[in-house]
Amino acid sequence: MIGLGNPGDEYAQTRHNAGRLAVETLARRHGVDLKRAMGVALWGHVRVGDKLLALGVPGTFMNMSGEGVAPLVRRYGIEDLEKLVIIHDELDIDAGRLQIKRGGGLAGHNGLKSIKHHLKDDAFTRIRIGVGRPPGQQSGADYVLRRPGASERAGFDISVETAADAAEEILSDGVQAAMNRFN
């Protein structure tokens, strides 16, 4: 499971870090500290039931996510990219909603574009955490780089927790079962 986001305190609780927050939630639930490795990523392992799950967070900015993901994919010998799960924010899904998806379009998400560029494929599985469209004329980039307001904070936090639940469901029961439950 790879959670996308931007490094640094400035971006820590922003909408764009929803994926990173979900992976950090998984690590915390299972008592694992993510450690710097392979230059541009944080990673760790958790045991969920009888399965071992590798968790990763690129140490790069979102637009360069592939630089952190590709070494993790090589390290773990992931050949079937459907087994690679990327957790990320999604403007095209209403805030508070979640969608699991196998492969397909990238919806203009620069982190996903970078991963596709580095892996030469986009067949990976995604857990898409809805952050909704920005109000008025605000740009999507400005919107995702801001923290959710007080009125939406609780919903955002619940979405991050739910994404972590979905990740565990994918591991325990498979992608299709998780799609049936969470989509």
mmCIF file of C-alpha atoms in Angstrom:
data_model
loop_
_atom_site.group_PDB
_atom_site.id
_atom_site.type_symbol
_atom_site.label_atom_id
_atom_site.label_comp_id
_atom_site.label_asym_id
_atom_site.label_seq_id
_atom_site.Cartn_x
_atom_site.Cartn_y
_atom_site.Cartn_z
ATOM 1 C CA MET A 1 0.000 0.000 0.000
ATOM 2 C CA ILE A 2 1.405 3.348 -1.043
ATOM 3 C CA GLY A 3 -0.052 6.600 0.292
ATOM 4 C CA LEU A 4 0.511 9.695 -1.809
ATOM 5 C CA GLY A 5 1.122 13.162 -0.430
ATOM 6 C CA ASN A 6 3.671 15.910 -0.016
ATOM 7 C CA PRO A 7 6.466 15.898 2.579
ATOM 8 C CA GLY A 8 6.797 18.510 5.292
ATOM 9 C CA ASP A 9 4.702 20.073 8.046
ATOM 10 C CA GLU A 10 3.327 22.699 5.661
ATOM 11 C CA TYR A 11 1.328 19.981 3.838
ATOM 12 C CA ALA A 12 0.769 17.531 6.700
ATOM 13 C CA GLN A 13 -3.006 17.817 7.064
ATOM 14 C CA THR A 14 -3.936 19.003 3.569
ATOM 15 C CA ARG A 15 -6.412 17.313 1.260
ATOM 16 C CA HIS A 16 -3.548 16.303 -1.043
ATOM 17 C CA ASN A 17 -2.058 14.217 1.785
ATOM 18 C CA ALA A 18 -5.147 12.058 2.255
ATOM 19 C CA GLY A 19 -3.376 8.958 0.908
ATOM 20 C CA ARG A 20 -0.297 9.520 3.023
ATOM 21 C CA LEU A 21 -2.508 9.990 6.094
ATOM 22 C CA ALA A 22 -4.305 6.695 5.368
ATOM 23 C CA VAL A 23 -1.005 4.772 5.219
ATOM 24 C CA GLU A 24 0.193 6.484 8.389
ATOM 25 C CA THR A 25 -3.108 5.415 9.988
ATOM 26 C CA LEU A 26 -2.463 1.797 8.972
ATOM 27 C CA ALA A 27 1.046 1.950 10.397
ATOM 28 C CA ARG A 28 -0.227 3.428 13.673
ATOM 29 C CA ARG A 29 -3.014 0.819 13.972
ATOM 30 C CA HIS A 30 -0.448 -1.949 13.701
ATOM 31 C CA GLY A 31 2.272 -0.338 15.805
ATOM 32 C CA VAL A 32 4.757 0.150 12.966
ATOM 33 C CA ASP A 33 7.113 3.087 12.474
ATOM 34 C CA LEU A 34 7.707 4.039 8.865
ATOM 35 C CA LYS A 35 11.441 4.404 8.257
ATOM 36 C CA ARG A 36 13.362 6.176 5.510
ATOM 37 C CA ALA A 37 14.703 3.768 2.944
ATOM 38 C CA MET A 38 15.705 3.612 -0.690
ATOM 39 C CA GLY A 39 16.423 7.330 -0.771
ATOM 40 C CA VAL A 40 13.013 8.731 -1.526
ATOM 41 C CA ALA A 41 10.456 6.756 0.467
ATOM 42 C CA LEU A 42 9.315 5.828 3.948
ATOM 43 C CA TRP A 43 8.338 2.207 4.382
ATOM 44 C CA GLY A 44 7.461 -0.450 6.906
ATOM 45 C CA HIS A 45 5.736 -3.818 7.239
ATOM 46 C CA VAL A 46 2.557 -4.789 9.055
ATOM 47 C CA ARG A 47 0.993 -8.181 9.587
ATOM 48 C CA VAL A 48 -2.740 -8.321 8.910
ATOM 49 C CA GLY A 49 -3.974 -11.768 9.846
ATOM 50 C CA ASP A 50 -1.604 -14.213 8.192
ATOM 51 C CA LYS A 51 -0.463 -11.776 5.487
ATOM 52 C CA LEU A 52 2.458 -9.388 5.421
ATOM 53 C CA LEU A 53 1.721 -5.934 4.043
ATOM 54 C CA ALA A 54 4.377 -3.471 2.912
ATOM 55 C CA LEU A 55 3.470 0.173 3.526
ATOM 56 C CA GLY A 56 5.144 3.029 1.725
ATOM 57 C CA VAL A 57 5.019 6.804 1.472
ATOM 58 C CA PRO A 58 7.072 8.533 -1.223
ATOM 59 C CA GLY A 59 9.357 11.169 0.256
ATOM 60 C CA THR A 60 8.980 13.232 -2.901
ATOM 61 C CA PHE A 61 6.458 15.895 -3.723
ATOM 62 C CA MET A 62 3.230 14.601 -5.248
ATOM 63 C CA ASN A 63 4.190 15.420 -8.840
ATOM 64 C CA MET A 64 7.268 13.190 -8.508
ATOM 65 C CA SER A 65 5.603 10.261 -6.700
ATOM 66 C CA GLY A 66 6.891 7.738 -9.219
ATOM 67 C CA GLU A 67 10.461 8.407 -8.046
ATOM 68 C CA GLY A 68 9.510 7.009 -4.637
ATOM 69 C CA VAL A 69 7.112 4.288 -5.799
ATOM 70 C CA ALA A 70 9.307 2.633 -8.459
ATOM 71 C CA PRO A 71 12.086 1.591 -6.010
ATOM 72 C CA LEU A 72 9.477 0.089 -3.654
ATOM 73 C CA VAL A 73 7.925 -1.896 -6.516
ATOM 74 C CA ARG A 74 11.371 -3.203 -7.491
ATOM 75 C CA ARG A 75 12.337 -3.994 -3.893
ATOM 76 C CA TYR A 76 9.229 -6.091 -3.337
ATOM 77 C CA GLY A 77 9.310 -7.677 -6.795
ATOM 78 C CA ILE A 78 5.774 -6.617 -7.640
ATOM 79 C CA GLU A 79 5.154 -7.834 -11.166
ATOM 80 C CA ASP A 80 1.341 -7.880 -11.131
ATOM 81 C CA LEU A 81 0.587 -4.181 -10.685
ATOM 82 C CA GLU A 82 -2.995 -4.932 -9.571
ATOM 83 C CA LYS A 83 -1.341 -5.985 -6.288
ATOM 84 C CA LEU A 84 0.100 -2.494 -5.928
ATOM 85 C CA VAL A 85 -2.449 -0.315 -4.132
ATOM 86 C CA ILE A 86 -2.082 3.458 -4.373
ATOM 87 C CA ILE A 87 -4.132 5.564 -1.941
ATOM 88 C CA HIS A 88 -4.700 9.160 -3.049
ATOM 89 C CA ASP A 89 -6.963 12.201 -2.968
ATOM 90 C CA GLU A 90 -9.531 12.602 -5.747
ATOM 91 C CA LEU A 91 -11.231 15.835 -6.851
ATOM 92 C CA ASP A 92 -13.794 13.972 -8.980
ATOM 93 C CA ILE A 93 -15.331 12.234 -5.950
ATOM 94 C CA ASP A 94 -17.427 14.113 -3.402
ATOM 95 C CA ALA A 95 -15.799 14.803 -0.055
ATOM 96 C CA GLY A 96 -16.530 12.030 2.400
ATOM 97 C CA ARG A 97 -16.851 9.354 -0.293
ATOM 98 C CA LEU A 98 -14.407 6.663 -1.289
ATOM 99 C CA GLN A 99 -13.904 4.545 -4.401
ATOM 100 C CA ILE A 100 -11.705 1.565 -5.120
ATOM 101 C CA LYS A 101 -10.658 1.161 -8.734
ATOM 102 C CA ARG A 102 -8.443 -1.193 -10.745
ATOM 103 C CA GLY A 103 -6.330 0.474 -13.428
ATOM 104 C CA GLY A 104 -7.820 2.943 -15.858
ATOM 105 C CA GLY A 105 -7.577 6.677 -16.363
ATOM 106 C CA LEU A 106 -5.602 8.997 -14.139
ATOM 107 C CA ALA A 107 -8.161 11.848 -13.977
ATOM 108 C CA GLY A 108 -5.397 14.447 -14.335
ATOM 109 C CA HIS A 109 -3.797 13.438 -11.019
ATOM 110 C CA ASN A 110 -0.110 14.368 -11.306
ATOM 111 C CA GLY A 111 1.035 11.854 -8.687
ATOM 112 C CA LEU A 112 -0.589 9.018 -10.638
ATOM 113 C CA LYS A 113 0.872 10.346 -13.894
ATOM 114 C CA SER A 114 4.341 10.218 -12.359
ATOM 115 C CA ILE A 115 3.809 6.654 -11.141
ATOM 116 C CA LYS A 116 2.606 5.564 -14.584
ATOM 117 C CA HIS A 117 5.636 7.244 -16.160
ATOM 118 C CA HIS A 118 8.078 5.415 -13.870
ATOM 119 C CA LEU A 119 6.331 2.027 -13.960
ATOM 120 C CA LYS A 120 5.402 2.254 -17.662
ATOM 121 C CA ASP A 121 1.900 1.040 -16.739
ATOM 122 C CA ASP A 122 -1.231 2.196 -14.899
ATOM 123 C CA ALA A 123 -2.725 -1.193 -13.998
ATOM 124 C CA PHE A 124 -2.288 -0.542 -10.261
ATOM 125 C CA THR A 125 -5.252 -0.575 -7.884
ATOM 126 C CA ARG A 126 -6.349 2.719 -6.356
ATOM 127 C CA ILE A 127 -8.194 3.737 -3.238
ATOM 128 C CA ARG A 128 -9.527 7.153 -4.192
ATOM 129 C CA ILE A 129 -10.394 9.401 -1.251
ATOM 130 C CA GLY A 130 -12.921 12.010 -2.336
ATOM 131 C CA VAL A 131 -12.090 15.609 -1.503
ATOM 132 C CA GLY A 132 -14.656 17.176 -3.870
ATOM 133 C CA ARG A 133 -14.310 20.094 -6.227
ATOM 134 C CA PRO A 134 -13.167 23.507 -4.997
ATOM 135 C CA PRO A 135 -15.840 26.121 -4.463
ATOM 136 C CA GLY A 136 -16.205 29.037 -6.851
ATOM 137 C CA GLN A 137 -13.224 29.906 -9.026
ATOM 138 C CA GLN A 138 -10.535 28.413 -6.769
ATOM 139 C CA SER A 139 -8.090 26.215 -8.679
ATOM 140 C CA GLY A 140 -7.906 22.511 -7.942
ATOM 141 C CA ALA A 141 -4.217 22.818 -7.041
ATOM 142 C CA ASP A 142 -4.853 25.560 -4.475
ATOM 143 C CA TYR A 143 -7.785 23.624 -3.045
ATOM 144 C CA VAL A 144 -5.954 20.314 -2.469
ATOM 145 C CA LEU A 145 -2.946 22.078 -0.945
ATOM 146 C CA ARG A 146 -5.144 23.563 1.792
ATOM 147 C CA ARG A 147 -6.337 21.939 4.982
ATOM 148 C CA PRO A 148 -10.051 21.125 5.167
ATOM 149 C CA GLY A 149 -12.040 23.755 7.018
ATOM 150 C CA ALA A 150 -13.548 23.122 10.439
ATOM 151 C CA SER A 151 -16.915 22.132 8.967
ATOM 152 C CA GLU A 152 -15.370 19.390 6.802
ATOM 153 C CA ARG A 153 -12.520 18.228 9.061
ATOM 154 C CA ALA A 154 -14.439 15.421 10.778
ATOM 155 C CA GLY A 155 -15.633 14.043 7.435
ATOM 156 C CA PHE A 156 -12.109 14.194 6.015
ATOM 157 C CA ASP A 157 -10.705 12.333 9.017
ATOM 158 C CA ILE A 158 -13.414 9.665 8.695
ATOM 159 C CA SER A 159 -12.590 9.257 4.981
ATOM 160 C CA VAL A 160 -8.920 8.700 5.819
ATOM 161 C CA GLU A 161 -9.852 6.062 8.429
ATOM 162 C CA THR A 162 -12.251 4.420 5.961
ATOM 163 C CA ALA A 163 -9.495 4.292 3.323
ATOM 164 C CA ALA A 164 -7.313 2.454 5.859
ATOM 165 C CA ASP A 165 -10.231 0.046 6.472
ATOM 166 C CA ALA A 166 -10.545 -0.488 2.707
ATOM 167 C CA ALA A 167 -6.825 -1.253 2.456
ATOM 168 C CA GLU A 168 -7.154 -3.919 5.146
ATOM 169 C CA GLU A 169 -10.199 -5.368 3.380
ATOM 170 C CA ILE A 170 -8.269 -5.582 0.098
ATOM 171 C CA LEU A 171 -5.547 -7.512 1.874
ATOM 172 C CA SER A 172 -7.863 -9.866 3.735
ATOM 173 C CA ASP A 173 -10.674 -10.450 1.204
ATOM 174 C CA GLY A 174 -9.411 -9.125 -2.139
ATOM 175 C CA VAL A 175 -10.076 -6.117 -4.336
ATOM 176 C CA GLN A 176 -13.506 -7.206 -5.581
ATOM 177 C CA ALA A 177 -14.856 -7.766 -2.058
ATOM 178 C CA ALA A 178 -13.507 -4.361 -1.005
ATOM 179 C CA MET A 179 -15.075 -2.724 -4.070
ATOM 180 C CA ASN A 180 -18.427 -4.332 -3.214
ATOM 181 C CA ARG A 181 -18.244 -3.045 0.340
ATOM 182 C CA PHE A 182 -16.773 0.437 -0.096
ATOM 183 C CA ASN A 183 -17.816 1.683 -3.565
#
